[in-house]
CSV table of C-alpha atoms in Angstrom, one decimal:
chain,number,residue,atom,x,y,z
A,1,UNK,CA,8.2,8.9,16.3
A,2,UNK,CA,8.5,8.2,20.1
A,3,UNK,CA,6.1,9.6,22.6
A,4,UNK,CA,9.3,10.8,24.2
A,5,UNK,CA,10.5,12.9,21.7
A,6,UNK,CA,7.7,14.6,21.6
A,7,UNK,CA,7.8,15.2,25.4
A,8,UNK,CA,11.4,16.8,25.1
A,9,UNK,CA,9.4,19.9,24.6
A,10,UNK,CA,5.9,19.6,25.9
A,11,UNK,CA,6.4,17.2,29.0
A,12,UNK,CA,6.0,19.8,32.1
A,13,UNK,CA,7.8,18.2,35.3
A,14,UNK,CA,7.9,21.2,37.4
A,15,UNK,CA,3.7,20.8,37.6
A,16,UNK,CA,2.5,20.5,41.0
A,17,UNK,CA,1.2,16.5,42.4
A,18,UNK,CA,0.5,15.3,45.8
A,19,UNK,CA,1.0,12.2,47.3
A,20,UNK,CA,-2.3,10.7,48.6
A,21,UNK,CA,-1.6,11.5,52.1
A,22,UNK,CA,-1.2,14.8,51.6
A,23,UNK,CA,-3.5,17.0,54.0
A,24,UNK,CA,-6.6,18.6,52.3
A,25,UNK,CA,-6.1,21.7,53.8
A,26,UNK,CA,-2.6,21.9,52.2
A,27,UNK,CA,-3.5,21.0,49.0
A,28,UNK,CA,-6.8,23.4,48.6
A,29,UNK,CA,-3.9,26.4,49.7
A,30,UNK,CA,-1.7,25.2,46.6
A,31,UNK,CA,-4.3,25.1,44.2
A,32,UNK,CA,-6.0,28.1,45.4
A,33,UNK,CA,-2.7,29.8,45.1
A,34,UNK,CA,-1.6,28.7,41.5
A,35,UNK,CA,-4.8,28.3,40.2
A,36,UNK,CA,-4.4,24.7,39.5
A,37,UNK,CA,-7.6,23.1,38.2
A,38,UNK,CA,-6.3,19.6,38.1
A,39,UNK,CA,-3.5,18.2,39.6
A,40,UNK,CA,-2.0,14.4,39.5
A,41,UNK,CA,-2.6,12.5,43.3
A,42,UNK,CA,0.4,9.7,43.4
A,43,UNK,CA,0.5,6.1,45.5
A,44,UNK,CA,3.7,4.9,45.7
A,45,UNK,CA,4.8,7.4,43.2
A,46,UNK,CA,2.5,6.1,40.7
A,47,UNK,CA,-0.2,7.7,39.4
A,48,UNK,CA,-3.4,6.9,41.5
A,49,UNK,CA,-6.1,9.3,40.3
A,50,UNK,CA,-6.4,13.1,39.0
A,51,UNK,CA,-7.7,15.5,41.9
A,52,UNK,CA,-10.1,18.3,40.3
A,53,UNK,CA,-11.6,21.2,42.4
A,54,UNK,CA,-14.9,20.2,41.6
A,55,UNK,CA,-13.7,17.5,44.0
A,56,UNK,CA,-12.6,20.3,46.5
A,57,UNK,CA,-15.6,22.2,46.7
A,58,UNK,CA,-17.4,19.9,48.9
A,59,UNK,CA,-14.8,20.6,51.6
A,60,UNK,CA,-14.7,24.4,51.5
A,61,UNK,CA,-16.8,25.0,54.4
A,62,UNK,CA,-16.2,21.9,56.1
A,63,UNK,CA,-14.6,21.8,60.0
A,64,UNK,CA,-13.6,18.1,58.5
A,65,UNK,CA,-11.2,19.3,56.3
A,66,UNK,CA,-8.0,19.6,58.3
A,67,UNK,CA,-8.2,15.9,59.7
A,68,UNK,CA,-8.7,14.9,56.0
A,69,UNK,CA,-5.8,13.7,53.7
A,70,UNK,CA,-6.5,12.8,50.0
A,71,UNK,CA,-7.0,9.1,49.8
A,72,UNK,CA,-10.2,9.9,52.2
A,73,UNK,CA,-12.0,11.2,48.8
A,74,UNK,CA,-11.9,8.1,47.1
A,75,UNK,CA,-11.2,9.5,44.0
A,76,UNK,CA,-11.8,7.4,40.6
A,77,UNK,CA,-8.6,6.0,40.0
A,78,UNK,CA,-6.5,7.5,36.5
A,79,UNK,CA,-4.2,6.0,34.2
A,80,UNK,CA,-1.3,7.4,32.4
A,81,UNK,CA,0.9,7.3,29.0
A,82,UNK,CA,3.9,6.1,29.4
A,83,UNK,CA,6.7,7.7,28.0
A,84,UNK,CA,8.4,4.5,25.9
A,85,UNK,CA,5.1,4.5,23.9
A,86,UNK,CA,4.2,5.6,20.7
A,87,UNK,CA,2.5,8.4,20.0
A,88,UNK,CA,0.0,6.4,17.7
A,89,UNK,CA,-0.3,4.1,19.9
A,90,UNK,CA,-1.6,6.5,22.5
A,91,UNK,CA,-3.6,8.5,20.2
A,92,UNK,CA,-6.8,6.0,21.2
A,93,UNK,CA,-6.7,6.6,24.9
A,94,UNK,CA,-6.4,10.2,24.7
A,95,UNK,CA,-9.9,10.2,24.9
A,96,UNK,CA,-9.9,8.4,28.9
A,97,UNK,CA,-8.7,11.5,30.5
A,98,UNK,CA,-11.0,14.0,30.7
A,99,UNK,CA,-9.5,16.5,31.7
A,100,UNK,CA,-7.1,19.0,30.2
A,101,UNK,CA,-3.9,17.1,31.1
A,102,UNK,CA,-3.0,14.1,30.6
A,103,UNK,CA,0.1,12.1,33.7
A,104,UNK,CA,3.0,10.5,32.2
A,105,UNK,CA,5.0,7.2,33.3
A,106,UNK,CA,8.3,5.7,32.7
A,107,UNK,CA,8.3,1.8,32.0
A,108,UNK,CA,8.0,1.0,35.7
A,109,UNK,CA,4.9,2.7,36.1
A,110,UNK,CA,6.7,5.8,38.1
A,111,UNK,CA,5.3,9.2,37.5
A,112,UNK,CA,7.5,11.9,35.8
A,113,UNK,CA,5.1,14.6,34.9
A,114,UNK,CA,2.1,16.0,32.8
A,115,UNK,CA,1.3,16.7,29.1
A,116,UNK,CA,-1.7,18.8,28.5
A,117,UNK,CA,-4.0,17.0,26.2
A,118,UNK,CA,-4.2,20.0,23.1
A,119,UNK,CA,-0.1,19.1,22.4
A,120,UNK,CA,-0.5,15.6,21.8
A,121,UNK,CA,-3.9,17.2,19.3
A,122,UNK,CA,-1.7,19.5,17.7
A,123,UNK,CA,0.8,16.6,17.3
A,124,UNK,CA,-1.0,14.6,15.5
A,125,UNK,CA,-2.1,17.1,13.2
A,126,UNK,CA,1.7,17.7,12.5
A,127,UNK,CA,2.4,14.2,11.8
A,128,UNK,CA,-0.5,14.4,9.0
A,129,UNK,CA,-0.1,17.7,7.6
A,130,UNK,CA,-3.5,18.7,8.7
A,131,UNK,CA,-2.8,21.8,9.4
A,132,UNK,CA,-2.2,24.9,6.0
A,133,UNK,CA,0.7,22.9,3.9
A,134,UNK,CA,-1.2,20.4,2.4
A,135,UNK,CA,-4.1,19.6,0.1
A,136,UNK,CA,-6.5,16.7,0.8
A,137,UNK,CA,-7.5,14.6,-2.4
A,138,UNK,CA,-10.6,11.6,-1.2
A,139,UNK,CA,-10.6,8.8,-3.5
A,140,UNK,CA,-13.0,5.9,-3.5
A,141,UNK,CA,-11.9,2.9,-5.0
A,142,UNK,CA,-12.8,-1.3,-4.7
A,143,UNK,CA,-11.1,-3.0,-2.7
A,144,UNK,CA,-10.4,-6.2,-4.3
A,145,UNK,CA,-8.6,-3.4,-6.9
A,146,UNK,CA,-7.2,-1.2,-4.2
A,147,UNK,CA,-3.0,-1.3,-4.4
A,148,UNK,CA,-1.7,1.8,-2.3
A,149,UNK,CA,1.5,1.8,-4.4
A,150,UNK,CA,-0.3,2.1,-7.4
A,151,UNK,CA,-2.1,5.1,-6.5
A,152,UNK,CA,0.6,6.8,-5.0
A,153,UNK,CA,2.8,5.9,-7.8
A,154,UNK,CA,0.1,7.7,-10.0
A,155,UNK,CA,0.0,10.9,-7.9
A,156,UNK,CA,3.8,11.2,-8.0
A,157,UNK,CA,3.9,10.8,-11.6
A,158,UNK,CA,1.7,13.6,-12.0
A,159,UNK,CA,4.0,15.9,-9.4
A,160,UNK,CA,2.1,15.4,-6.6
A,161,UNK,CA,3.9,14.8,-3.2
A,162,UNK,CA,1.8,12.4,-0.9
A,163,UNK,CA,2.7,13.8,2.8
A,164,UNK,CA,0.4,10.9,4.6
A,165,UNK,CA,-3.0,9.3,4.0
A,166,UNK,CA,-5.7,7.4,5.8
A,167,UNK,CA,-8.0,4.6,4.7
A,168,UNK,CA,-11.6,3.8,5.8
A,169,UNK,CA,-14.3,1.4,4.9
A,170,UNK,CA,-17.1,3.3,2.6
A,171,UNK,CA,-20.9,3.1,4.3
A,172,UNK,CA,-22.5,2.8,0.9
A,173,UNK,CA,-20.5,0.0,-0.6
A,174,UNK,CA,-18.9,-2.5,1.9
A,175,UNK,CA,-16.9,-3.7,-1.1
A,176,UNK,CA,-15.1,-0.3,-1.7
A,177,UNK,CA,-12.5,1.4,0.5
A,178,UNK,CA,-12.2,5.4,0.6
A,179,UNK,CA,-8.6,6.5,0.6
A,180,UNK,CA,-7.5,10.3,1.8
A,181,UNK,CA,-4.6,11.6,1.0
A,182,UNK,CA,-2.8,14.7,2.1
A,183,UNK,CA,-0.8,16.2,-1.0
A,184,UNK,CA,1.5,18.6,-1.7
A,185,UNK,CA,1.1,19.9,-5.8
A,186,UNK,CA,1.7,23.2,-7.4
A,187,UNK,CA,-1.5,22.8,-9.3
A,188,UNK,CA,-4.2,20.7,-7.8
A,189,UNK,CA,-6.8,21.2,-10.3
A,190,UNK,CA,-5.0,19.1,-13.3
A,191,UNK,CA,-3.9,16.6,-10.5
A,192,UNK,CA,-7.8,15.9,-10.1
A,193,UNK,CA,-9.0,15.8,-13.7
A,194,UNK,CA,-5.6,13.7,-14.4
A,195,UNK,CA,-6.5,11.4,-12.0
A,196,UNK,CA,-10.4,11.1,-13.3
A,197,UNK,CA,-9.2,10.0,-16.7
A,198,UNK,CA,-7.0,7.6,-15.1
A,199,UNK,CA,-10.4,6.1,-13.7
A,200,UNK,CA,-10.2,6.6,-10.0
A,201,UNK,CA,-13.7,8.0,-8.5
A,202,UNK,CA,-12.7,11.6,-6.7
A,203,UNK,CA,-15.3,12.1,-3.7
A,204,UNK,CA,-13.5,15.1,-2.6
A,205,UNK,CA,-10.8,17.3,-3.1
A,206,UNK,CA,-9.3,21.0,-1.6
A,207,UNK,CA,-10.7,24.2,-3.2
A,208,UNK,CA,-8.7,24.8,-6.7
A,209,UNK,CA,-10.6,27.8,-7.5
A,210,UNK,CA,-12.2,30.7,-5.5
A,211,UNK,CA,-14.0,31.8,-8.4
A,212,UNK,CA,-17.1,30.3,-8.4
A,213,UNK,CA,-17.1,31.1,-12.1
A,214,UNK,CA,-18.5,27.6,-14.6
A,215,UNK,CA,-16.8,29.7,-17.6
A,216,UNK,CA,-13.6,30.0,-16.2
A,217,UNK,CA,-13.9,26.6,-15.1
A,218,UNK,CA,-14.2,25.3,-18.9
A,219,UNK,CA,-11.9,27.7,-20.1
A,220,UNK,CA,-9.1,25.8,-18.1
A,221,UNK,CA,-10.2,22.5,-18.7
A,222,UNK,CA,-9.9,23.6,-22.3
A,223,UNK,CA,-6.4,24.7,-21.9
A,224,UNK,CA,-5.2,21.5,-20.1
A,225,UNK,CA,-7.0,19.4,-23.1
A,226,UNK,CA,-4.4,21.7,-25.2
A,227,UNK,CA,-1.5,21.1,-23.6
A,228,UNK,CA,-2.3,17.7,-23.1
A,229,UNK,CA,-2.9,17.3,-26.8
């Protein structure tokens, strides 16, 4: 999926920016009026730095502030995303901006508009089910014996649907690899014990039972032993 795509309904070009030789005065009136937190400052028509009105407030009472223009503040220059990336490829630079939105680039560098940071969030969680239509299944499992098809050959075959996963080295054994899958599966619970006798080590899985019940716990793993049988 390209960043771009994405942007067809959350990229916001009709969001106020300045050029950095705007007039202070000018700009604290915009903000003021629109309630603008944060608005993009542009050199060029690039994106030179973010303006906040933590940066502003300084100048409120200040006679200086109609012979000022906004590269005078010397603000910390910003980056953006550009729009031909991927939004994986992204994902780790999220964290740079810190404010609420995030400026966005064409190829040449050129600015086009902002993204607020929460839609790239919620993006992400799309991308990996991680929102209420999946169930998450941890396995731990060595990693000179760790074959991704394998395993996911093993949850389809017992009707599980894998909607994404994650891998990440384990902090008690160096040698084993923990493996998280998001799953789709009309019955989670026999999922989990099937894949135990299959020998993989569950370290955690979603809720199967509300009931905090041990009884009614047996019961069903009596009843799967039957209908395994």
């Amino acid at each position: 999926m390209l960043l771009n795509e994405c942007l067809e309904s959350c990229l916001d070009t009709t969001y106020p920016f300045f050029a950095d030789d705007a007039d202070i005065a000018n700009v604290i009136t915009v903000m003021q009026k629109g309630r603008f937190e944060c608005v993009p400052v542009l050199h060029d028509g690039k994106v030179a730095a973010m303006l906040t009105v933590l940066d502003l407030l300084p100048l409120f009472h200040s006679r200086k502030m109609d012979k000022l223009c906004l590269r005078d503040l010397k603000l910390k220059p910003a980056d953006s995303i550009g729009r031909h990336e991927h939004l994986f490829d992204v994902f780790s630079r999220i964290r740079l901006f810190s404010g609420t939105l995030i400026p966005v680039s064409e190829e040449d560098g050129s600015y086009i508009g902002i993204i607020e940071k929460v839609l790239l969030l919620e993006k992400i969680a799309t991308v990996f089910h991680l929102r209420g239509e999946g169930m998450t299944l941890e396995l731990d499992v060595p990693a000179f014996e760790l074959k991704l098809s394998e395993v996911i050959a093993t949850l389809e075959k017992n009707d599980a649907t894998v909607l994404s996963f994650g891998m990440y080295r384990s902090t008690s054994d160096n040698d084993s690899r923990v493996v998280t899958f998001r799953v789709e599966t009309h019955d989670l619970f026999r999922l989990v014990k099937n894949m135990e006798k299959y020998g993989y080590l569950i370290r955690y899985s979603s809720p199967f039972f509300k009931e905090r019940d041990d009884e009614l716990r047996e019961k069903a793993l009596e009843f799967i032993h039957f209908m395994d049988m």
